[in-house]
Amino acid sequence: QCCGLVILIILRYFYDRCRKINVNTGRAFERVSRSVVFSLMMDILSIIAITYMDKLPILLVKIICKAYLCSLCWAALMAFGYVCADISSSDKDIIKWIYRLGFTGIVIIIIINGLPLSIYSEDRIVYTYGPGTIATYILTSLLMAAILYTTVRHKKEINFRRRRGVTVWMCVWIFAAIIQLLNNELLVVGFASSIGVLIIYLILENPETRIDRVSGVFNLSAFFEYVSQKIKMKEDMSIVCITYDKSIETTVSFETERQILQEIVNFLEEIPKSVVFRGSGSEFLLIFPQKEDSLSAIDKIQDRFRFAWGEKNNRNLSMDWFCIESTKNIENAIDISQIFQSANAERGKAGN
C-alpha cells in the first residue's frame, strides 16, 4: 500500500506540473487518480487502526475500516466514470452519468455501512471479513464487470488505446481481488489499483505526450483530441491557422530561429481566449470560443507581423492566415486539417 501510494504521489507530481488540455477524459482521470490515492490512504489508515485497536475505540476502528471499503468501491465507480467520459456526446450525458454514479455511490455506502464487519488481528496479520467485506467484493466485481461490458458495447466510440488500457487495469484489479479473497492476509487490491492508474497514465493520460517539445505549446495530437471532443459535444468554435515563412532570410543561426519561435509562441499565447497548438514547424492553430474572438486575434497577429522579430528586431517574416469561423457544419476533426491544407495549396497556386 505504501509503495502504491508513493507511485501515485510521484505520478500526480509530474501530472500536475504539466499543462493539460481541457477534455472530459482528462478530468475523469484526475478524479480516478484522486479516488485511488484516497483509497490507498484509507487502506493504510485501516491497517494502523486494526493494529492498535486495543488502544482505540472499536467503533472508531470499524468506521475507518468501512470507510476504506467504501473508498474502494468509489474508486471503481470513478473508473467507470472514466470510461463513460469517452462515450458522452453532450453536457446532458455527462450530467446524467454524474447523477447515476452519485446515486450508485450513495447506495453502496448505505449497503456497506449497514452490514456487520469483523476484524482479524493476530501475529501481525490483519484484515476484515464478514458480510461487509463480502458485499464490497461483490459490488466492486459488479462495477468491474460493468466497466468491461461498457468497453465492449461501446468499442466504436471509445479510443482503442483507452479501451486496451482500461481492460488491462481491470484484469490486474480482478486478479488481485481473487488473490486477496483466497488469501485474506495478502492485501494487494490497493496496490493493484495504483498499478492500474499508472497503466492508464503511461498509455493515455501523460500530458507530456500532448506537448510540442520545441515550442512548449500543445501539439497536433492534442489539437485533434480537443477538436474531436468539441465536435462530439456539438460545441461551436472558431479556428485560425497561422503560417509564417522562415526562408526569407537564410543566414540566421539555429539558436536565433529557436529564440524567434519562442517569441512568436509567447505572443500567440498572450492573445485572449486562445488555445494554441503547433502544427508543422512554422504553422500554429489557435482555437477560440467565438468568431469575434478569432477575427480580433487576426488583426492583432497581422499588426505584430508588420514588425521584425528577434532579439535585435532584425528578422522579418511573412505571414499567412486562414480562418474557419464556425465548426457547426464540420463532422470530423480531420476535415479541419484538410480544409487548411486545401486553402494553403490554393493560395500557393495563386501566388505562383
Coordinates of C-alpha atoms in Angstrom, one line a residue:
Q1 CA 0.0 0.0 0.0
C2 CA 2.8 2.4 0.8
C3 CA 4.6 1.6 -2.4
G4 CA 1.4 2.2 -4.4
L5 CA 0.8 5.5 -2.6
V6 CA 4.3 6.6 -3.3
I7 CA 3.9 5.7 -7.0
L8 CA 0.7 7.7 -7.3
I9 CA 2.2 10.7 -5.4
I10 CA 5.1 10.8 -7.9
L11 CA 2.7 10.4 -10.8
R12 CA 0.5 13.2 -9.5
Y13 CA 3.5 15.4 -9.2
F14 CA 4.5 15.0 -12.8
Y15 CA 0.9 15.2 -13.9
D16 CA 0.1 18.4 -12.1
R17 CA 3.2 20.2 -13.2
C18 CA 2.3 19.9 -16.9
R19 CA -0.2 22.0 -18.8
K20 CA -3.2 20.0 -19.9
I21 CA -5.9 20.4 -22.5
N22 CA -9.5 20.7 -21.1
V23 CA -11.1 17.4 -22.2
N24 CA -13.6 15.2 -20.4
T25 CA -11.3 12.1 -20.2
G26 CA -8.5 14.2 -18.6
R27 CA -10.9 15.5 -15.9
A28 CA -12.2 12.0 -15.4
F29 CA -8.6 10.6 -15.0
E30 CA -8.0 13.2 -12.3
R31 CA -11.0 12.0 -10.4
V32 CA -9.8 8.4 -10.8
S33 CA -6.3 9.1 -9.5
R34 CA -7.5 11.2 -6.6
S35 CA -10.0 8.5 -5.6
V36 CA -7.4 5.8 -5.7
V37 CA -5.0 7.9 -3.7
F38 CA -7.7 8.4 -1.1
S39 CA -8.5 4.7 -1.1
L40 CA -4.8 3.8 -0.5
M41 CA -4.6 6.3 2.4
M42 CA -7.7 4.8 3.9
D43 CA -6.3 1.3 3.4
I44 CA -3.1 2.2 5.3
L45 CA -5.1 4.0 8.0
S46 CA -7.4 1.0 8.5
I47 CA -4.3 -1.3 8.9
I48 CA -2.9 1.1 11.5
A49 CA -6.3 1.3 13.3
I50 CA -6.6 -2.5 13.4
T51 CA -3.0 -2.9 14.6
Y52 CA -3.7 -0.5 17.5
M53 CA -7.4 -1.4 18.1
D54 CA -6.6 -2.4 21.7
K55 CA -5.9 1.3 22.3
L56 CA -8.7 2.7 20.2
P57 CA -12.5 2.6 20.5
I58 CA -13.7 -0.4 18.5
L59 CA -16.4 1.8 16.9
L60 CA -13.8 4.1 15.5
V61 CA -11.8 1.2 14.1
K62 CA -14.8 -0.2 12.3
I63 CA -15.7 3.2 11.0
I64 CA -12.2 3.6 9.5
C65 CA -12.4 0.0 8.0
K66 CA -15.8 0.6 6.5
A67 CA -14.6 3.9 5.1
Y68 CA -11.8 2.1 3.3
L69 CA -14.3 -0.4 1.9
C70 CA -16.5 2.4 0.6
S71 CA -13.5 4.2 -0.9
L72 CA -12.5 1.0 -2.8
C73 CA -16.0 0.9 -4.4
W74 CA -15.8 4.6 -5.0
A75 CA -12.5 4.2 -6.9
A76 CA -14.2 1.6 -9.1
L77 CA -17.1 4.0 -9.7
M78 CA -14.6 6.7 -10.8
A79 CA -13.0 4.2 -13.2
F80 CA -16.5 3.5 -14.6
G81 CA -16.9 7.3 -15.0
Y82 CA -13.6 7.5 -16.8
V83 CA -14.9 5.0 -19.4
C84 CA -18.3 6.9 -19.7
A85 CA -16.5 10.2 -20.3
D86 CA -15.4 8.9 -23.7
I87 CA -18.9 7.9 -24.8
S88 CA -20.7 11.1 -23.6
S89 CA -21.8 13.2 -26.5
S90 CA -23.2 16.2 -24.7
D91 CA -23.2 18.0 -21.4
K92 CA -26.6 16.4 -20.6
D93 CA -25.0 13.0 -21.0
I94 CA -22.2 13.9 -18.6
I95 CA -24.7 15.2 -16.0
K96 CA -26.8 12.1 -16.4
W97 CA -23.7 9.9 -15.7
I98 CA -22.8 12.0 -12.7
Y99 CA -26.2 11.6 -11.2
R100 CA -26.2 7.8 -11.9
L101 CA -22.7 7.4 -10.4
G102 CA -23.6 9.6 -7.4
F103 CA -26.8 7.6 -6.7
T104 CA -24.9 4.3 -7.1
G105 CA -22.2 5.6 -4.7
I106 CA -24.7 6.5 -2.1
V107 CA -26.4 3.1 -2.3
I108 CA -23.0 1.4 -2.0
I109 CA -22.2 3.4 1.1
I110 CA -25.5 2.6 2.7
I111 CA -25.1 -1.2 2.0
I112 CA -21.6 -1.4 3.3
N113 CA -22.2 0.6 6.4
G114 CA -25.4 -1.3 7.1
L115 CA -23.7 -4.7 7.2
P116 CA -21.7 -6.1 10.1
L117 CA -17.9 -6.2 9.8
S118 CA -15.5 -8.5 11.6
I119 CA -11.8 -7.8 12.2
Y120 CA -8.9 -10.3 12.4
S121 CA -5.7 -9.2 14.1
E122 CA -3.1 -11.8 15.2
D123 CA 0.6 -12.4 14.6
R124 CA 1.0 -9.1 12.6
I125 CA -1.7 -10.4 10.2
V126 CA -4.7 -8.0 9.9
Y127 CA -7.7 -8.0 7.7
T128 CA -11.5 -7.6 7.8
Y129 CA -14.1 -10.2 7.0
G130 CA -17.8 -10.8 7.2
P131 CA -20.9 -9.5 5.3
G132 CA -19.5 -6.0 4.9
T133 CA -16.3 -7.3 3.2
I134 CA -18.2 -9.8 1.1
A135 CA -20.5 -7.1 -0.1
T136 CA -17.6 -4.9 -1.1
Y137 CA -16.1 -7.8 -3.1
I138 CA -19.5 -8.4 -4.8
L139 CA -20.2 -4.7 -5.5
T140 CA -16.7 -4.0 -6.8
S141 CA -16.8 -7.1 -9.0
L142 CA -20.1 -5.9 -10.5
L143 CA -18.6 -2.5 -11.2
M144 CA -15.6 -4.1 -12.9
A145 CA -17.9 -6.3 -15.0
A146 CA -19.9 -3.2 -15.9
I147 CA -16.7 -1.4 -17.0
L148 CA -15.6 -4.3 -19.2
Y149 CA -19.1 -4.6 -20.6
T150 CA -19.2 -0.9 -21.4
T151 CA -15.8 -1.0 -23.2
V152 CA -17.0 -3.9 -25.4
R153 CA -20.5 -2.5 -26.1
H154 CA -19.2 1.0 -27.0
K155 CA -15.9 -0.1 -28.6
K156 CA -16.5 2.0 -31.7
E157 CA -16.9 5.1 -29.5
I158 CA -14.1 4.5 -27.1
N159 CA -10.5 5.2 -28.1
F160 CA -8.7 1.9 -28.8
R161 CA -5.8 2.6 -26.6
R162 CA -8.1 3.7 -23.8
R163 CA -10.1 0.5 -24.2
R164 CA -7.0 -1.6 -24.0
G165 CA -5.6 0.3 -21.0
V166 CA -8.9 0.0 -19.0
T167 CA -9.1 -3.7 -19.9
V168 CA -5.6 -4.3 -18.6
W169 CA -6.3 -2.3 -15.5
M170 CA -9.5 -4.3 -14.7
C171 CA -7.7 -7.6 -15.3
V172 CA -5.0 -6.6 -12.9
W173 CA -7.6 -5.5 -10.3
I174 CA -9.7 -8.6 -10.7
F175 CA -6.6 -10.9 -10.4
A176 CA -5.5 -9.0 -7.2
A177 CA -9.1 -9.3 -5.8
I178 CA -9.1 -13.0 -6.3
I179 CA -5.8 -13.4 -4.6
Q180 CA -6.9 -11.4 -1.6
L181 CA -10.2 -13.2 -1.5
L182 CA -8.5 -16.6 -1.3
N183 CA -5.7 -15.4 1.0
N184 CA -7.0 -12.6 3.2
E185 CA -3.6 -11.6 4.7
L186 CA -2.3 -10.7 1.3
L187 CA -3.6 -7.1 1.0
V188 CA -2.8 -6.5 -2.7
V189 CA -6.0 -4.8 -4.0
G190 CA -4.9 -1.3 -3.2
F191 CA -1.5 -1.8 -4.8
A192 CA -3.2 -3.3 -7.9
S193 CA -5.4 -0.2 -8.2
S194 CA -2.3 2.1 -8.2
I195 CA -0.7 -0.1 -10.9
G196 CA -3.9 0.3 -12.9
V197 CA -3.8 4.1 -12.7
L198 CA -0.1 4.0 -13.7
I199 CA -1.0 1.9 -16.7
I200 CA -3.7 4.5 -17.8
Y201 CA -1.2 7.3 -17.2
L202 CA 1.5 5.7 -19.3
I203 CA -0.7 4.7 -22.2
L204 CA -3.1 7.6 -22.4
E205 CA -3.0 10.4 -19.8
N206 CA 0.6 11.5 -19.8
P207 CA 0.3 15.3 -20.5
E208 CA 3.9 15.3 -21.9
T209 CA 2.7 13.4 -25.0
R210 CA 0.4 16.3 -25.9
I211 CA 3.1 19.0 -25.7
D212 CA 5.3 20.1 -28.5
R213 CA 8.8 19.7 -27.1
V214 CA 10.3 22.6 -29.1
S215 CA 7.7 25.3 -28.6
G216 CA 6.1 24.2 -25.3
V217 CA 2.5 24.6 -26.7
F218 CA 0.1 21.7 -27.4
N219 CA 0.9 19.5 -30.4
L220 CA -1.2 18.3 -33.3
S221 CA -2.3 15.2 -31.5
A222 CA -3.7 17.3 -28.7
F223 CA -5.4 19.5 -31.3
F224 CA -7.3 16.5 -32.8
E225 CA -8.3 15.2 -29.4
Y226 CA -9.5 18.7 -28.3
V227 CA -11.4 19.4 -31.5
S228 CA -12.9 15.9 -31.7
Q229 CA -14.4 16.4 -28.3
K230 CA -15.8 19.8 -29.1
I231 CA -17.4 18.5 -32.3
K232 CA -18.8 15.5 -30.5
M233 CA -20.2 17.7 -27.8
K234 CA -21.6 20.0 -30.5
E235 CA -19.8 23.0 -29.2
D236 CA -19.1 25.6 -31.8
M237 CA -15.7 27.2 -32.1
S238 CA -13.6 29.3 -34.4
I239 CA -10.2 28.1 -35.6
V240 CA -7.3 30.2 -37.0
C241 CA -4.3 28.7 -38.8
I242 CA -1.2 30.9 -38.9
T243 CA 1.8 30.1 -41.1
Y244 CA 4.9 32.1 -41.4
D245 CA 7.8 31.9 -43.9
K246 CA 11.1 31.2 -42.3
S247 CA 13.1 31.2 -45.6
I248 CA 13.1 35.0 -46.2
E249 CA 16.5 35.2 -44.5
T250 CA 18.6 32.1 -44.5
T251 CA 21.7 33.4 -42.7
V252 CA 20.1 33.3 -39.2
S253 CA 21.6 30.8 -36.8
F254 CA 19.7 27.9 -35.3
E255 CA 19.7 29.5 -31.8
T256 CA 18.2 32.7 -33.3
E257 CA 15.5 30.7 -35.0
R258 CA 14.6 29.0 -31.7
Q259 CA 14.5 32.3 -30.0
I260 CA 12.2 33.8 -32.7
L261 CA 10.0 30.7 -32.5
Q262 CA 9.6 31.2 -28.7
E263 CA 8.9 34.9 -29.2
I264 CA 6.1 34.0 -31.6
V265 CA 4.7 31.4 -29.2
N266 CA 4.8 33.9 -26.3
F267 CA 2.9 36.4 -28.4
L268 CA 0.3 33.9 -29.6
E269 CA -0.3 32.6 -26.0
E270 CA -1.0 36.2 -24.8
I271 CA -3.9 36.5 -27.2
P272 CA -7.1 36.5 -25.1
K273 CA -9.3 33.4 -25.1
S274 CA -6.9 31.4 -27.4
V275 CA -5.8 27.8 -27.1
V276 CA -2.6 27.5 -29.1
F277 CA -1.4 24.3 -30.9
R278 CA 1.6 23.8 -33.1
G279 CA 1.1 22.0 -36.4
S280 CA 4.2 21.9 -38.6
G281 CA 7.4 23.8 -37.9
S282 CA 6.0 27.2 -38.9
E283 CA 2.3 26.5 -38.5
F284 CA 0.2 27.3 -35.5
L285 CA -3.5 26.6 -34.8
L286 CA -5.5 28.8 -32.5
I287 CA -8.9 27.9 -31.2
F288 CA -11.4 30.5 -30.0
P289 CA -14.9 30.1 -28.5
Q290 CA -16.4 32.8 -30.7
K291 CA -15.9 34.1 -34.3
E292 CA -15.5 37.6 -32.9
D293 CA -12.5 36.5 -30.8
S294 CA -10.8 34.9 -33.8
L295 CA -11.3 38.0 -36.0
S296 CA -9.9 40.3 -33.3
A297 CA -6.9 37.9 -32.9
I298 CA -6.2 38.0 -36.7
D299 CA -6.0 41.8 -36.6
K300 CA -3.5 41.7 -33.7
I301 CA -1.4 39.0 -35.4
Q302 CA -1.3 40.9 -38.6
D303 CA -0.2 44.1 -36.8
R304 CA 2.5 42.3 -35.0
F305 CA 4.0 40.6 -38.1
R306 CA 4.4 44.0 -39.7
F307 CA 7.3 44.5 -37.4
A308 CA 10.6 42.5 -37.2
W309 CA 11.2 39.6 -34.7
G310 CA 14.3 38.6 -32.8
E311 CA 16.4 40.0 -30.0
K312 CA 17.7 42.7 -32.3
N313 CA 14.5 43.1 -34.2
N314 CA 16.3 42.1 -37.4
R315 CA 14.2 39.2 -38.7
N316 CA 11.3 40.0 -40.9
L317 CA 8.7 37.2 -41.5
S318 CA 5.9 37.0 -44.0
M319 CA 2.7 35.6 -42.6
D320 CA -0.5 33.9 -44.0
W321 CA -3.6 33.1 -42.1
F322 CA -6.7 31.0 -42.7
C323 CA -9.8 31.0 -40.6
I324 CA -12.8 28.7 -40.0
E325 CA -15.3 31.0 -38.4
S326 CA -17.6 28.2 -37.2
T327 CA -17.3 24.4 -36.9
K328 CA -21.1 23.8 -36.8
N329 CA -21.1 22.0 -40.2
I330 CA -17.9 20.1 -39.6
E331 CA -18.3 16.5 -38.6
N332 CA -14.7 15.3 -38.2
A333 CA -11.5 16.9 -36.8
I334 CA -9.6 15.5 -39.8
D335 CA -11.8 17.7 -42.1
I336 CA -10.4 20.8 -40.4
S337 CA -6.8 19.8 -41.3
Q338 CA -7.9 19.1 -44.9
I339 CA -9.6 22.4 -45.2
F340 CA -6.5 24.3 -44.1
Q341 CA -4.2 22.2 -46.4
S342 CA -6.5 22.9 -49.4
A343 CA -6.6 26.6 -48.6
N344 CA -2.8 26.7 -48.3
A345 CA -2.5 24.8 -51.6
E346 CA -4.9 27.2 -53.4
R347 CA -3.1 30.2 -52.1
G348 CA 0.2 28.7 -53.2
K349 CA -1.2 28.3 -56.7
A350 CA -2.5 31.9 -56.7
G351 CA 0.9 33.1 -55.6
N352 CA 2.6 31.3 -58.5

